[in-house]
Coordinates of C-alpha atoms in Angstrom, one line a residue:
M1 CA 0.0 0.0 0.0
N2 CA 2.9 2.3 0.7
Y3 CA 4.2 1.7 -2.8
V4 CA 0.8 2.5 -4.4
S5 CA 0.7 5.7 -2.4
A6 CA 4.3 6.6 -3.3
A7 CA 3.7 5.8 -7.0
T8 CA 0.5 7.8 -7.1
L9 CA 2.3 10.8 -5.6
A10 CA 5.0 10.6 -8.3
F11 CA 2.6 10.0 -11.2
D12 CA 0.5 13.0 -10.2
V13 CA 3.7 15.2 -10.2
I14 CA 4.6 14.1 -13.7
E15 CA 1.1 14.3 -15.1
Q16 CA 1.0 17.9 -13.8
G17 CA 4.0 18.7 -16.1
R18 CA 6.4 19.1 -13.2
S19 CA 9.9 17.7 -13.4
L20 CA 11.7 14.9 -11.6
G21 CA 13.9 16.2 -8.9
T22 CA 15.6 15.2 -5.7
G23 CA 12.7 16.6 -3.7
L24 CA 10.3 14.2 -5.4
L25 CA 12.6 11.3 -4.9
E26 CA 12.8 12.1 -1.2
S27 CA 9.0 12.5 -0.9
V28 CA 8.5 9.1 -2.6
H29 CA 11.0 7.4 -0.3
Q30 CA 9.4 8.9 2.8
V31 CA 6.0 7.5 1.7
L32 CA 7.5 4.2 0.7
V33 CA 9.0 3.3 4.0
R34 CA 6.3 4.8 6.2
G35 CA 5.6 2.4 9.1
T36 CA 8.3 0.0 8.2
D37 CA 11.7 -0.8 9.8
A38 CA 13.2 1.7 7.5
D39 CA 11.0 4.5 8.8
T40 CA 13.9 6.2 10.7
D41 CA 15.5 9.6 10.7
Q42 CA 16.9 8.6 7.3
A43 CA 13.4 8.3 5.8
G44 CA 12.9 10.8 3.0
R45 CA 16.5 11.8 3.0
I46 CA 19.5 11.1 0.8
R47 CA 21.4 8.6 3.0
T48 CA 24.1 9.9 5.4
T49 CA 25.6 6.5 6.1
Q50 CA 27.6 4.1 4.0
V51 CA 25.8 1.1 2.6
A52 CA 27.1 -2.2 1.1
I53 CA 25.2 -4.3 -1.5
G54 CA 25.3 -8.0 -1.5
S55 CA 27.1 -8.4 1.8
S56 CA 26.0 -11.3 4.0
T57 CA 27.8 -9.8 7.0
G58 CA 27.2 -6.1 6.3
A59 CA 30.9 -5.5 6.1
L60 CA 32.2 -3.5 3.1
E61 CA 34.9 -6.1 2.3
D62 CA 32.3 -8.8 1.8
A63 CA 30.0 -6.7 -0.4
R64 CA 29.5 -7.3 -4.1
F65 CA 29.2 -3.6 -4.6
V66 CA 29.9 -0.6 -2.5
P67 CA 28.1 2.6 -3.6
M68 CA 29.5 6.1 -3.3
P69 CA 29.9 7.2 0.3
P70 CA 27.5 9.8 1.7
G71 CA 28.2 13.5 1.6
I72 CA 28.1 16.4 -0.8
A73 CA 29.4 14.3 -3.7
L74 CA 26.4 11.9 -3.5
D75 CA 24.0 14.8 -3.1
V76 CA 25.4 16.5 -6.2
A77 CA 25.4 13.2 -8.2
V78 CA 21.7 12.6 -7.4
Q79 CA 20.9 16.2 -8.5
D80 CA 23.0 15.8 -11.7
L81 CA 21.1 12.6 -12.5
T82 CA 17.6 14.2 -12.1
Q83 CA 18.7 17.1 -14.2
W84 CA 19.9 14.8 -16.9
M85 CA 16.7 12.9 -16.8
N86 CA 14.7 16.1 -17.3
R87 CA 16.6 17.0 -20.5
P88 CA 14.4 17.2 -23.6
S89 CA 13.9 13.7 -25.1
V90 CA 14.4 14.9 -28.7
S91 CA 18.1 14.3 -28.5
R92 CA 18.0 10.8 -27.1
D93 CA 16.3 7.5 -27.4
P94 CA 13.9 7.2 -24.4
I95 CA 14.5 3.5 -23.8
V96 CA 18.3 3.9 -23.9
A97 CA 18.0 7.0 -21.6
A98 CA 15.8 5.1 -19.2
A99 CA 18.3 2.2 -19.1
M100 CA 21.2 4.6 -18.4
A101 CA 19.3 6.5 -15.8
H102 CA 18.2 3.3 -14.0
Y103 CA 21.8 2.1 -13.9
Q104 CA 23.0 5.3 -12.5
F105 CA 20.3 5.5 -9.8
E106 CA 21.0 2.0 -8.6
T107 CA 24.7 2.6 -8.7
L108 CA 24.3 5.7 -6.6
H109 CA 22.0 3.8 -4.2
P110 CA 20.9 7.1 -2.7
F111 CA 18.7 5.8 0.1
N112 CA 19.2 3.4 2.9
D113 CA 16.3 1.2 1.8
G114 CA 13.9 1.0 -1.2
N115 CA 16.3 1.8 -4.0
G116 CA 15.2 -1.1 -6.1
R117 CA 11.5 -0.2 -5.9
I118 CA 12.1 3.5 -6.5
G119 CA 14.5 2.8 -9.3
R120 CA 12.0 0.7 -11.1
L121 CA 9.3 3.3 -10.5
L122 CA 11.7 5.9 -12.1
V123 CA 11.7 3.9 -15.3
V124 CA 8.0 4.5 -15.7
L125 CA 8.3 8.1 -14.6
Q126 CA 11.0 8.9 -17.1
L127 CA 9.1 7.3 -19.9
M128 CA 6.1 9.4 -19.0
A129 CA 8.3 12.5 -18.8
D130 CA 9.7 11.7 -22.3
D131 CA 6.1 11.3 -23.6
L132 CA 6.7 7.7 -24.6
I133 CA 3.7 6.6 -22.5
T134 CA 0.8 8.7 -21.5
E135 CA -0.7 6.6 -18.7
P136 CA 1.3 4.9 -15.8
L137 CA 0.2 1.4 -16.7
L138 CA 3.6 0.0 -17.4
I139 CA 5.0 -2.3 -14.6
V140 CA 8.5 -3.5 -15.1
S141 CA 9.2 -5.0 -11.6
P142 CA 7.9 -8.6 -12.2
W143 CA 10.1 -9.1 -15.3
F144 CA 13.2 -7.9 -13.6
E145 CA 12.5 -9.6 -10.3
A146 CA 12.1 -12.9 -12.1
R147 CA 15.6 -12.4 -13.6
R148 CA 17.3 -10.8 -10.5
T149 CA 20.6 -12.6 -11.0
Q150 CA 20.9 -11.5 -14.7
Y151 CA 19.8 -8.0 -13.7
Q152 CA 22.5 -7.7 -11.1
D153 CA 25.1 -9.2 -13.3
H154 CA 24.4 -6.7 -16.1
L155 CA 24.6 -3.8 -13.7
A156 CA 27.8 -5.1 -12.3
E157 CA 29.3 -5.5 -15.8
V158 CA 28.6 -1.9 -16.6
S159 CA 30.4 -0.8 -13.5
S160 CA 33.4 -3.1 -14.0
S161 CA 33.9 -2.9 -17.7
G162 CA 31.6 -0.3 -19.2
A163 CA 29.5 -3.0 -21.0
W164 CA 26.6 -0.8 -21.8
D165 CA 25.2 -2.7 -24.8
P166 CA 24.3 -6.0 -23.1
W167 CA 22.7 -4.0 -20.2
I168 CA 20.7 -1.8 -22.6
Q169 CA 19.6 -4.8 -24.7
F170 CA 18.5 -6.7 -21.5
F171 CA 16.7 -3.6 -20.2
A172 CA 14.9 -3.0 -23.5
E173 CA 13.8 -6.6 -23.6
G174 CA 12.3 -6.3 -20.2
V175 CA 10.5 -3.1 -21.1
A176 CA 9.1 -4.7 -24.2
A177 CA 8.0 -7.9 -22.5
S178 CA 6.4 -5.8 -19.7
A179 CA 4.5 -3.6 -22.2
V180 CA 3.2 -6.7 -24.0
D181 CA 2.1 -8.2 -20.7
I182 CA 0.2 -5.0 -19.6
A183 CA -1.4 -4.7 -23.1
E184 CA -2.7 -8.3 -22.8
R185 CA -4.1 -7.6 -19.4
V186 CA -5.8 -4.4 -20.5
D187 CA -7.2 -6.1 -23.6
R188 CA -8.6 -8.9 -21.4
M189 CA -10.1 -6.4 -18.9
L190 CA -11.8 -4.4 -21.6
A191 CA -13.2 -7.6 -23.2
V192 CA -14.5 -8.7 -19.8
Q193 CA -16.1 -5.4 -19.3
A194 CA -17.8 -5.6 -22.7
A195 CA -19.0 -9.1 -21.9
Y196 CA -20.5 -7.9 -18.6
V197 CA -22.4 -5.2 -20.5
Q198 CA -23.9 -7.8 -22.8
I199 CA -24.9 -10.1 -19.9
L200 CA -26.6 -7.2 -18.2
Q201 CA -28.4 -6.2 -21.3
V202 CA -29.7 -9.7 -21.9
A203 CA -30.8 -9.9 -18.3
G204 CA -32.5 -6.5 -18.5
A205 CA -30.5 -5.3 -15.5
R206 CA -30.3 -1.6 -14.8
G207 CA -29.9 0.9 -12.0
V208 CA -27.5 0.1 -9.2
I209 CA -26.7 -3.3 -10.7
R210 CA -25.2 -1.6 -13.8
D211 CA -23.5 0.9 -11.5
I212 CA -21.8 -1.8 -9.5
A213 CA -20.7 -3.7 -12.7
D214 CA -19.1 -0.6 -14.1
T215 CA -16.8 -0.3 -11.0
L216 CA -15.4 -3.8 -11.4
I217 CA -12.8 -2.7 -13.9
S218 CA -11.0 -0.8 -11.1
D219 CA -12.2 -2.6 -8.0
Q220 CA -12.3 -6.4 -8.3
V221 CA -13.0 -7.1 -4.6
I222 CA -16.0 -5.3 -3.3
T223 CA -18.4 -5.3 -0.3
I224 CA -22.0 -4.3 0.1
A225 CA -20.8 -1.5 2.5
M226 CA -18.3 -0.2 -0.1
M227 CA -20.9 0.0 -2.9
S228 CA -23.6 1.4 -0.5
E229 CA -21.3 4.3 0.4
R230 CA -20.1 4.9 -3.2
F231 CA -23.6 5.1 -4.7
G232 CA -25.4 6.6 -1.8
K233 CA -27.7 3.6 -1.5
T234 CA -28.8 1.7 1.6
P235 CA -27.3 -1.8 2.2
Q236 CA -30.8 -3.2 1.8
A237 CA -30.9 -1.8 -1.8
V238 CA -27.4 -2.9 -2.7
A239 CA -27.5 -6.5 -1.3
P240 CA -30.1 -7.8 -3.9
A241 CA -28.1 -6.2 -6.7
M242 CA -24.9 -7.9 -5.5
Q243 CA -26.8 -11.2 -5.4
K244 CA -28.1 -10.6 -8.9
L245 CA -24.5 -10.2 -10.1
V246 CA -23.6 -13.4 -8.4
D247 CA -26.5 -15.2 -10.1
L248 CA -25.3 -13.8 -13.5
G249 CA -21.8 -15.1 -12.9
I250 CA -20.2 -11.6 -12.8
L251 CA -19.4 -11.8 -9.1
S252 CA -18.6 -14.8 -6.9
G253 CA -19.0 -14.9 -3.1
P254 CA -19.6 -13.8 -0.5
Y255 CA -16.2 -14.7 1.0
G256 CA -14.4 -13.8 4.2
T257 CA -15.0 -14.5 7.8
Y258 CA -18.2 -12.6 7.8
G259 CA -19.2 -13.3 4.2
R260 CA -18.8 -9.7 3.1
Q261 CA -16.5 -9.8 0.2
Y262 CA -17.4 -10.4 -3.5
I263 CA -14.9 -11.0 -6.3
A264 CA -15.2 -10.1 -10.0
D265 CA -13.2 -13.3 -10.9
D266 CA -12.6 -12.5 -14.6
V267 CA -11.2 -9.0 -13.9
F268 CA -9.3 -10.3 -10.9
L269 CA -7.7 -13.0 -12.9
A270 CA -6.7 -10.5 -15.7
V271 CA -4.9 -8.4 -13.1
T272 CA -3.3 -11.1 -11.0
A273 CA -2.4 -13.9 -13.4
P274 CA 1.3 -14.7 -13.8
P275 CA 2.9 -13.3 -17.0
G276 CA 2.1 -15.5 -19.9
R277 CA -1.0 -16.9 -18.3
V278 CA -3.4 -14.0 -18.8
P279 CA -6.5 -15.3 -20.5
A280 CA -6.8 -14.2 -24.1
R281 CA -9.1 -11.4 -25.1
D282 CA -11.6 -13.7 -26.7
D283 CA -11.5 -16.5 -24.1
P284 CA -14.9 -17.2 -22.4
L285 CA -15.6 -15.8 -19.0
Q286 CA -14.7 -18.0 -16.0
H287 CA -18.2 -17.7 -14.4
D288 CA -17.0 -20.0 -11.6
T289 CA -13.3 -19.9 -10.8
G290 CA -13.7 -21.6 -7.4
A291 CA -12.2 -18.6 -5.7
D292 CA -10.6 -19.6 -2.4
P293 CA -11.9 -17.5 0.5
S294 CA -8.7 -17.9 2.3
R295 CA -6.9 -15.6 -0.1
M296 CA -9.0 -12.7 1.2

């Protein structure tokens, strides 16, 4: 939830036409670590202590990589990076630029914690700032996390030998695969939404039933109380509508200890299915996925 809040903050800044800067990075970090073990006096600040990456003991001599020490040089390097990222995109390829910026951010390792998550978020922010994408739908973390060893090896090779080409090719492959994955998910979600509309038309459903169905593209797990508050209806008015959606196969449930939660299984599956296993746009609806209440 912290990551969602931090990403939303950053996306809002970019969508308002404001530039990336050290202040934004620090704000994102502060939100990201809120309430965690990393929520210390270093939260929301460029680190003031030395860190070691890949050390089982925490000692510098055992580390796979030791980033720049804290101090003025690190502060200036982070500022230089954000200024370079804000340069007009006409003079550079946005994917190559994003790959280079991501490497530099992870090499600087400017925070005590959360650098990987912020660095991957920066990829999307930079592509938005460079007008390559207009909506923050791209998610690159799963692809890179699934190839963590290769990812770290490529970054290390750039640092040790200046091997930029293999890193940029690897990075571009990850962005492309992530974009295809997101496109497949969005296509499936839109197809499911269209199927819901057809089901409701055939059933002659209208009013709050249609209103609830329209929300499922963004909220796949809902409750009667949630829908009651959203549409200003009494729970007594919403409950039959929810049951009708269950009867039509659009929702399943109720689940949970108190039987309050309902799931739009087809949209939920489109969002959560592992890469490569997202149902195709024209696949039939699940209707009954046997959703496990224990996952709630």
